[in-house]
Short mmCIF file of C-alpha atoms in Angstrom, two decimals:
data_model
loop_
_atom_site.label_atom_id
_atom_site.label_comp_id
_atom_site.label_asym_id
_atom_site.label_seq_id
_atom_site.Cartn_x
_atom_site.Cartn_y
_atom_site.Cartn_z
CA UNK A 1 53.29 66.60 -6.01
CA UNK A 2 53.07 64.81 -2.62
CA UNK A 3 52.44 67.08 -0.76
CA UNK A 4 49.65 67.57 -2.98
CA UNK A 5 48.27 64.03 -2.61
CA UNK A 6 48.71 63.96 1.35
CA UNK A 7 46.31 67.38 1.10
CA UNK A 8 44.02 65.44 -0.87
CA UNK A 9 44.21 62.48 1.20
CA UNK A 10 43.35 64.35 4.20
CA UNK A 11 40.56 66.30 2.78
CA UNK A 12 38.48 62.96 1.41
CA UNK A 13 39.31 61.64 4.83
CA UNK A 14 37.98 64.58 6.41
CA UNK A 15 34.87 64.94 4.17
CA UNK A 16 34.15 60.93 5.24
CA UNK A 17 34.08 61.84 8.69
CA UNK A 18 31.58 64.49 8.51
CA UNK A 19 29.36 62.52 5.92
CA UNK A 20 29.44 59.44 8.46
CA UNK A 21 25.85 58.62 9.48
CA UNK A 22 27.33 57.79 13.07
CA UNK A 23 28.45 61.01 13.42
CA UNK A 24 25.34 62.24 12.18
CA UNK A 25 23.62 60.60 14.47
CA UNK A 26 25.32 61.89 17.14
CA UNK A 27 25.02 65.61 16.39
CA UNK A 28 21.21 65.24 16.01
CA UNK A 29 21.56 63.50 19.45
CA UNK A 30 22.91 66.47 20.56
CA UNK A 31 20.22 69.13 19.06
CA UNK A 32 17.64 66.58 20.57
CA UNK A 33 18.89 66.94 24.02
CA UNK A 34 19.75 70.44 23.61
CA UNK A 35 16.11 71.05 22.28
CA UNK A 36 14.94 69.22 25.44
CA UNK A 37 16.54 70.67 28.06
CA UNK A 38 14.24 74.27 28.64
CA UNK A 39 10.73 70.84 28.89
CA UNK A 40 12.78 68.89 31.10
CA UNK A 41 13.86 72.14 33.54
CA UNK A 42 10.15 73.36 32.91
CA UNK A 43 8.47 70.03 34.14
CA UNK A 44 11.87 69.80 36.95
CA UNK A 45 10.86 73.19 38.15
CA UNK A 46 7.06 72.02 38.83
CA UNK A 47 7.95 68.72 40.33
CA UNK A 48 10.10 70.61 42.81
CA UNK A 49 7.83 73.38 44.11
CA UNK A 50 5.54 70.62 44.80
CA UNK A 51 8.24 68.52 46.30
CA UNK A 52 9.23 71.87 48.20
CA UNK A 53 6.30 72.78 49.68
CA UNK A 54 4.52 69.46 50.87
CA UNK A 55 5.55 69.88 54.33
CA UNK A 56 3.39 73.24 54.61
CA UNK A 57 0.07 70.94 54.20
CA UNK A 58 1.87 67.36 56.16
CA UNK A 59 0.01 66.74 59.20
CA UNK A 60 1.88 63.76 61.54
CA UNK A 61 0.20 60.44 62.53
CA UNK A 62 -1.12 60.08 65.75
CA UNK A 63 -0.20 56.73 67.74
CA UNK A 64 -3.36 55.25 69.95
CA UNK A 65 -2.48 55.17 73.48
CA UNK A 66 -4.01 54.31 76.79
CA UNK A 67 -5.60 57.27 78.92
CA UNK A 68 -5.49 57.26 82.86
CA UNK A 69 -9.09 58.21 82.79
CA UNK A 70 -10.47 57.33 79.33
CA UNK A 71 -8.70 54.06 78.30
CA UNK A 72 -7.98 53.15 75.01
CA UNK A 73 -7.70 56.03 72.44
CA UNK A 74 -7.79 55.65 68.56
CA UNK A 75 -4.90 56.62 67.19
CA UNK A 76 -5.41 59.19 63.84
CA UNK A 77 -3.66 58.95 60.29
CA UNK A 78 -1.48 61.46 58.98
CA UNK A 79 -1.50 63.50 55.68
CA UNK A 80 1.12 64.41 52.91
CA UNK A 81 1.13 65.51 49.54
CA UNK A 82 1.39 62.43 47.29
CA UNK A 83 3.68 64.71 44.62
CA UNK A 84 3.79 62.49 42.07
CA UNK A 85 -0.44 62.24 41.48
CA UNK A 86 -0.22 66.67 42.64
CA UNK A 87 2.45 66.76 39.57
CA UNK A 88 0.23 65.17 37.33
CA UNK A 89 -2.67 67.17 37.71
CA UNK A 90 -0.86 70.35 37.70
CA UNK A 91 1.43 69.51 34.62
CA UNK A 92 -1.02 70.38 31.93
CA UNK A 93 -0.97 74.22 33.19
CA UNK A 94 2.89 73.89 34.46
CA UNK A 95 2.67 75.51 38.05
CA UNK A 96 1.45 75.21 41.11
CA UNK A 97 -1.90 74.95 42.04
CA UNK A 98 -3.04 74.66 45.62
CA UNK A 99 -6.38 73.40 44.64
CA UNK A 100 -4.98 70.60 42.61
CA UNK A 101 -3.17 69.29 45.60
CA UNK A 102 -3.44 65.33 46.08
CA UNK A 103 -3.38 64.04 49.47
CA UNK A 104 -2.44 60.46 50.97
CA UNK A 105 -2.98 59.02 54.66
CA UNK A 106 0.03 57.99 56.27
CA UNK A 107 -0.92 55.48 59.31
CA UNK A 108 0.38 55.43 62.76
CA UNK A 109 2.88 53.52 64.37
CA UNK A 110 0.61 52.31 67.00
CA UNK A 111 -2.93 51.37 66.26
CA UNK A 112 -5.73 50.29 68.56
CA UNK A 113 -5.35 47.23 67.91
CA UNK A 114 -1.87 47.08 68.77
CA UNK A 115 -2.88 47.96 72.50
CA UNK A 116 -3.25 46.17 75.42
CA UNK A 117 -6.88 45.19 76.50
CA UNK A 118 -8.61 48.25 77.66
CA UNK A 119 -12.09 49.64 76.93
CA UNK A 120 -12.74 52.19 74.62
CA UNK A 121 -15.30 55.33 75.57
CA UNK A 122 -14.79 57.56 73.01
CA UNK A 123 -12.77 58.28 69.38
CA UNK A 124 -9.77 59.91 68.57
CA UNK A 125 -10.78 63.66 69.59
CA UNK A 126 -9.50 65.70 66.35
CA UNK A 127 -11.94 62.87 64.33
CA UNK A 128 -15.73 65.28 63.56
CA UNK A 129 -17.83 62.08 63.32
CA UNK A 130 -20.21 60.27 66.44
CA UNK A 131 -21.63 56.89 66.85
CA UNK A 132 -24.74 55.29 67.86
CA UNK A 133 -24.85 52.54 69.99
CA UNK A 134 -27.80 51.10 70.17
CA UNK A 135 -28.39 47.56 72.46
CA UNK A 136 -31.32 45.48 71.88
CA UNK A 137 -33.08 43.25 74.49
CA UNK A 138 -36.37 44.72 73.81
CA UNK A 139 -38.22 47.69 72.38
CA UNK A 140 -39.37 45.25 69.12
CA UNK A 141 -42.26 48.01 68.09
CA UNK A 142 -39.74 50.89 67.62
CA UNK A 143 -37.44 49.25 65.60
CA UNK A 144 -38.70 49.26 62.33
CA UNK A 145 -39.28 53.52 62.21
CA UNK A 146 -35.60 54.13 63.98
CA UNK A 147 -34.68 51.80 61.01
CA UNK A 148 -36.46 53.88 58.48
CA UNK A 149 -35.34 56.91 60.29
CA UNK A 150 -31.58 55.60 59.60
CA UNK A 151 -32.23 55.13 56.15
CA UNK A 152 -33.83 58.02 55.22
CA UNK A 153 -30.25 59.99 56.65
CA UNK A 154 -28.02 57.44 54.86
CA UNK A 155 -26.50 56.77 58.44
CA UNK A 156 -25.26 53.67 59.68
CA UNK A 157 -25.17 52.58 63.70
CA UNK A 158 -23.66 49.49 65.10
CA UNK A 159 -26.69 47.62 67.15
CA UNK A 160 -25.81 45.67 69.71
CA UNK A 161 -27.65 42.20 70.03
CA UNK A 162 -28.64 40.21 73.15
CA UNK A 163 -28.49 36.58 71.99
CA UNK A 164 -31.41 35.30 73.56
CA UNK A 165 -32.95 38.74 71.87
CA UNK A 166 -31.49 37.24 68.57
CA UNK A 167 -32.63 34.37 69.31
CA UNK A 168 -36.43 34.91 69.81
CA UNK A 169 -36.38 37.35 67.16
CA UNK A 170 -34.71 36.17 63.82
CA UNK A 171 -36.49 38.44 61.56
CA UNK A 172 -35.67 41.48 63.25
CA UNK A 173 -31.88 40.71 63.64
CA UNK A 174 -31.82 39.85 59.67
CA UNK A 175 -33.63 43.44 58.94
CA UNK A 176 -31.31 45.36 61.14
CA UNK A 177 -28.48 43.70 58.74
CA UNK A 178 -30.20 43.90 55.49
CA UNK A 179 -30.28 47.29 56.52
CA UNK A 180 -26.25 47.38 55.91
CA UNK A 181 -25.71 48.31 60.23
CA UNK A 182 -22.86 47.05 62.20
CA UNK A 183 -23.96 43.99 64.65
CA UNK A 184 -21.61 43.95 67.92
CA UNK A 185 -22.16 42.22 71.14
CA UNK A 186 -24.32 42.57 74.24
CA UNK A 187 -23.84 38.73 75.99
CA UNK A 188 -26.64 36.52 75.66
CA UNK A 189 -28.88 36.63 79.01
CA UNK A 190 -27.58 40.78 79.68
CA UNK A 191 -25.99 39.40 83.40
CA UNK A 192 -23.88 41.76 85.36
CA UNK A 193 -20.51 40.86 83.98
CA UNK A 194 -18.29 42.62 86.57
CA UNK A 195 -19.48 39.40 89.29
CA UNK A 196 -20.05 36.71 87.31
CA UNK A 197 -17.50 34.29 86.63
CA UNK A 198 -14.75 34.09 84.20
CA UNK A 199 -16.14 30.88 82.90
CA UNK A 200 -19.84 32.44 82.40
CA UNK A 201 -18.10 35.72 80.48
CA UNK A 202 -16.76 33.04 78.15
CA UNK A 203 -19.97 31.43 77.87
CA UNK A 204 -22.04 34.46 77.28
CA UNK A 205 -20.05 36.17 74.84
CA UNK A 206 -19.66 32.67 72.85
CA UNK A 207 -22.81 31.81 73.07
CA UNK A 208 -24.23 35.31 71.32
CA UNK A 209 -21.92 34.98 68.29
CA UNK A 210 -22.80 31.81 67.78
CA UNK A 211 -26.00 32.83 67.99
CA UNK A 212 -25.83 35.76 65.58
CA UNK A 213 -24.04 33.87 62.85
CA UNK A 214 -26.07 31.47 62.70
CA UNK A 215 -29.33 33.86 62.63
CA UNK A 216 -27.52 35.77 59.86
CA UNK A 217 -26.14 32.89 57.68
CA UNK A 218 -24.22 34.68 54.66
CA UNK A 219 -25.35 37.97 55.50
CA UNK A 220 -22.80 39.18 58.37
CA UNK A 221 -20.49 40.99 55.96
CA UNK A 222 -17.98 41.22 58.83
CA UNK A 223 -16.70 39.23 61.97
CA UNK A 224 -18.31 40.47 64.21
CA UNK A 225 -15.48 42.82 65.76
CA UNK A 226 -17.02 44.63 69.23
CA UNK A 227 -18.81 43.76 72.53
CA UNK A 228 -21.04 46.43 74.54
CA UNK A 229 -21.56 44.93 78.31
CA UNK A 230 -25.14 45.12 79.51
CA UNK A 231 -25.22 48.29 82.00
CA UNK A 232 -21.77 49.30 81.10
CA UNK A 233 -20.60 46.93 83.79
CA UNK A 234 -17.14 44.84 83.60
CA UNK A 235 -13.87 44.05 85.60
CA UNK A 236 -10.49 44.02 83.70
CA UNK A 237 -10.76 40.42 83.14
CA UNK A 238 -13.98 41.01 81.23
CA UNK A 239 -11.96 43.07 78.62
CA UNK A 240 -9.46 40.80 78.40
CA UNK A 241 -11.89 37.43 78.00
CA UNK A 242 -13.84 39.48 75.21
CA UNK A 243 -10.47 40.29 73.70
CA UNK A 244 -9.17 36.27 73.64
CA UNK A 245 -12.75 36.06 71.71
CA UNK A 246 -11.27 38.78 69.28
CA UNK A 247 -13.35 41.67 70.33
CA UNK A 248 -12.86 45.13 71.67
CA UNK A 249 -15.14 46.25 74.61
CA UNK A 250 -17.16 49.59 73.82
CA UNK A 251 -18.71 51.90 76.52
CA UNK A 252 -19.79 55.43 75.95
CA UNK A 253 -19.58 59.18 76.22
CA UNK A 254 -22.90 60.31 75.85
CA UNK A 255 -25.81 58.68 77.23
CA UNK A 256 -29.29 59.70 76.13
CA UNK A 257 -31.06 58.27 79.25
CA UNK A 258 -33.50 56.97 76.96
CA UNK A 259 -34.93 54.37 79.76
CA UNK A 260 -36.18 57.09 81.77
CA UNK A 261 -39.00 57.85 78.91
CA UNK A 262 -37.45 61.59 77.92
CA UNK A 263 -39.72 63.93 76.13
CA UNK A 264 -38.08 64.22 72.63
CA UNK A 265 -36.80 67.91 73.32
CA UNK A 266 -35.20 66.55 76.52
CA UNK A 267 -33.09 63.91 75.17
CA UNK A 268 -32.18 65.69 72.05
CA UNK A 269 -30.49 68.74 74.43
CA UNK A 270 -29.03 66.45 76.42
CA UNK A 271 -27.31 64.65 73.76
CA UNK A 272 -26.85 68.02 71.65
CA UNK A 273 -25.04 70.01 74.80
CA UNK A 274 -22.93 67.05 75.61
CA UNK A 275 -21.42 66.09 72.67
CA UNK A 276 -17.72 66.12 70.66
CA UNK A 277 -15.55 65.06 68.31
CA UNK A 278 -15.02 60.97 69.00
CA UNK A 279 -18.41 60.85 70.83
CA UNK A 280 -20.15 57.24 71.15
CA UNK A 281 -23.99 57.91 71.70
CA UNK A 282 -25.98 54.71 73.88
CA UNK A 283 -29.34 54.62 73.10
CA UNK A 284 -31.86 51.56 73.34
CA UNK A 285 -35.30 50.84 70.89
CA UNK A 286 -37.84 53.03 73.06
CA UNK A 287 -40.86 55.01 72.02
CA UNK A 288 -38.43 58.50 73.41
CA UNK A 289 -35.73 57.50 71.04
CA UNK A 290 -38.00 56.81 68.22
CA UNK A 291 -39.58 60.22 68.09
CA UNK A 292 -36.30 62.35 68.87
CA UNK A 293 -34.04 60.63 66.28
CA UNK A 294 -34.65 62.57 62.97
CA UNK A 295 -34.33 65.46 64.69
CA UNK A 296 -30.81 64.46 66.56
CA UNK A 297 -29.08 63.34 63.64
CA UNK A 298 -30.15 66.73 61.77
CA UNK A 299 -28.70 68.59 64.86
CA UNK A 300 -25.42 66.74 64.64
CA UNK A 301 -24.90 66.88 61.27
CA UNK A 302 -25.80 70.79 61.59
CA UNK A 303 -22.27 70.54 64.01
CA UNK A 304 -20.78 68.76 61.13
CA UNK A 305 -20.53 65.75 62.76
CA UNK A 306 -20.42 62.70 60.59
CA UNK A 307 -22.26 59.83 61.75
CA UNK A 308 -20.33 56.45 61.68
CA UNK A 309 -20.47 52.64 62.78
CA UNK A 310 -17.86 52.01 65.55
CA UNK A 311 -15.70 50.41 63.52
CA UNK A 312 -15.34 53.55 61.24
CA UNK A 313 -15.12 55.72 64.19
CA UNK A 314 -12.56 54.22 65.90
CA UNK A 315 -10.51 53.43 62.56
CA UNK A 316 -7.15 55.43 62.71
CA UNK A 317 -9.00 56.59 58.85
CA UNK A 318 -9.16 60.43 58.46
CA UNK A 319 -12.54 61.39 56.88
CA UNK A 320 -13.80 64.31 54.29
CA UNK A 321 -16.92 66.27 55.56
CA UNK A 322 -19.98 64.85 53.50
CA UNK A 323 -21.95 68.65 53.32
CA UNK A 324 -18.24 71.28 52.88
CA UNK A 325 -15.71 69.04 52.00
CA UNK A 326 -13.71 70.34 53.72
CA UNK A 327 -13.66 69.44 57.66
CA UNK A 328 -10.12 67.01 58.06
CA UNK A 329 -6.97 67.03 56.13
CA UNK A 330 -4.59 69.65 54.71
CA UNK A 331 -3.91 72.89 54.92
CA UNK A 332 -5.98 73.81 52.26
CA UNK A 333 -9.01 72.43 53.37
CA UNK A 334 -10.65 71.72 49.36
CA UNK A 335 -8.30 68.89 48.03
CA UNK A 336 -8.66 64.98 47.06
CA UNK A 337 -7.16 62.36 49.72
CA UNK A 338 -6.55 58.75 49.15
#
C-alpha cells in the first residue's frame, strides 16, 4: 500500500510539472526559436554576401598633396558599400543584387585645406567635371547673354570681381549672384601682385571683400572662399597673405585667350583640344566669349565633363554623371551614393 501511494505521489507530481505554465512557456520558447532559425540564417546569409563582397566595388581615398610642378592637388573621396542601407534594399527579394548596391564616400586623410599655402591650377585628375573662371574688370555689355547662356545649361561658374569693378557697378555684381554663381576675388585696382608690397596685397584683397559684401548685403550665400590674381601673377607671400585672409589662390589650366578677340571656332578648339579631368577654364566678359559659350559647354558636356563652381571642383566630393549616371564610383557603375 505504500508503495502504492509513493507511485501516486510521483505521478501527480509529475503531471504538475508538465501542466506548469512556466514550463509551458518555455517549450513554446523553444518552437519559437526553433521556427526562427531557417529567417534568421536566410536574412544572415544575405547580410554576409553583401558584407563579403564590398571590397570588390571599395575604391580608397585619395589624400591632397603638393605637386613639384602643379602645386596644390585636391585630394578625392573614397567609396564602399554602406551594407546595412544595400541589405535593406535587397531583403525583400533575399539575395544579392548588384544593382541595388548603396554606396557611401569615405573622405581623405588629408584635404586641401589641410595643406600648406600653395596655389591651385587644376582639380583632382580622376574628378570628370571643369570650371569657369571668369574675372571681371570690364566687358559690362556681354554679361547679361553669358549670364543667360549659363542659365539656359543649368551651369554655375565662379566670377571673379575687381572691387573697384564692384564698386562702379552694383547692379551687375547683384545679377551675377542672383544668378546663384560663385563670387571669388580679383584685388581691387587688378595691380601686379608679384611687386607690390606685402602691405598693398593686404590692402587689395581686404579692400574687395569688403567691397563685395557690402554690394551684396544678405545675398552672398557663402564667405567668399577664393582669390584669382590679376594676370596670374603672385610671389609665395601673395598665397600666403590671401591665405591669413582665409582664401585659396586659383590659377588655371586652360586659357581661352579670349583678349586676343578669337573667332568663336578658334577659342572653342583651343579650349576643346586642351582640356581634362580637373581643368579650370579663364575666360573674361568679351564679345569672343559671348558668342562661343553655348557651343563650349555643349562640347564639354559631349566629353562628359560636368561643369562646376571652384569650390565644387576642388571639393574632395566624388560626383554622379548628370546625362549616364554612371561616370565616378563603384564597380558597377549604375548604383546610389551618399
Amino acid at each position: 500500500m505504500r508503495k502504492f501511494i509513493h507511485i501516486a505521489i510521483m505521478f501527480v507530481m509529475a503531471l504538475a510539472f508538465i501542466n506548469n505554465p512556466f514550463t509551458d512557456q518555455y517549450v513554446s520558447g523553444l518552437k519559437q526559436e526553433t521556427g526562427a532559425v531557417p529567417v534568421s540564417k536566410s536574412k544572415d546569409l544575405l547580410y554576409e554576401e553583401i558584407t563579403a563582397k564590398k571590397d570588390e566595388y571599395s575604391i580608397p581615398a585619395q589624400d591632397a598633396k603638393i605637386d613639384r610642378v602643379w602645386k596644390a592637388i585636391p585630394g578625392l573621396n573614397g567609396i564602399e558599400v554602406d551594407v546595412e542601407a544595400s541589405y535593406k534594399k535587397m531583403k525583400s527579394e533575399k539575395k544579392f543584387n548588384e544593382d541595388k548596391l548603396v554606396f557611401k564616400q569615405i573622405e581623405p586623410k588629408v584635404k586641401l585645406k589641410d595643406l600648406p599655402p600653395s596655389p591651385v591650377y587644376k582639380g583632382h585628375p580622376e574628378k570628370p567635371m571643369v570650371s569657369f573662371i571668369i574675372n571681371v574688370a570690364w566687358g559690362n555689355e556681354y554679361l547679361s547673354g553669358m549670364l543667360a547662356t549659363l542659365k539656359e545649361h543649368n551651369v554655375s561658374a565662379s566670377f571673379f570681381l575687381e572691387g573697384r569693378w564692384v564698386k562702379n557697378n552694383p547692379e551687375l555684381a547683384r545679377m551675377i549672384m542672383d544668378a546663384g554663381h560663385e563670387v571669388g576675388n580679383h584685388s581691387y585696382t587688378h595691380p601686379d601682385m608679384k611687386v607690390i608690397s606685402s602691405a598693398k596685397t593686404r590692402e587689395e584683397i581686404q579692400k574687395t571683400n569688403d567691397v563685395i559684401e557690402a554690394t551684396m548685403d544678405e545675398k552672398l550665400s557663402k564667405p567668399i572662399t577664393w582669390f584669382a590674381p590679376p594676370s596670374g601673377s603672385y610671389r609665395d607671400e601673395t598665397v600666403k597673405i590671401a591665405a591669413e585672409k582665409d582664401l585659396g589662390t586659383v590659377m588655371w589650366t586652360v586659357d581661352t585667350v579670349d583678349w586676343k578677340k578669337p573667332s568663336p571656332d578658334v577659342l572653342i578648339n583651343r579650349v576643346l583640344s586642351k582640356v581634362h579631368n580637373g581643368a579650370l577654364i579663364l575666360m573674361h566678359p568679351t564679345d569672343s566669349t559671348e558668342k562661343s559659350l553655348d557651343r563650349l559647354i555643349t562640347g564639354l558636356k559631349q566629353k562628359n565633363l560636368q561643369i562646376g563652381t571652384v569650390s565644387e571642383l576642388l571639393s574632395e566630393k566624388r560626383i554622379q554623371n548628370r546625362e549616364n549616371n554612371n561616370q565616378d564610383f563603384g564597380k558597377n557603375n549604375n548604383n546610389n551614393i551618399n
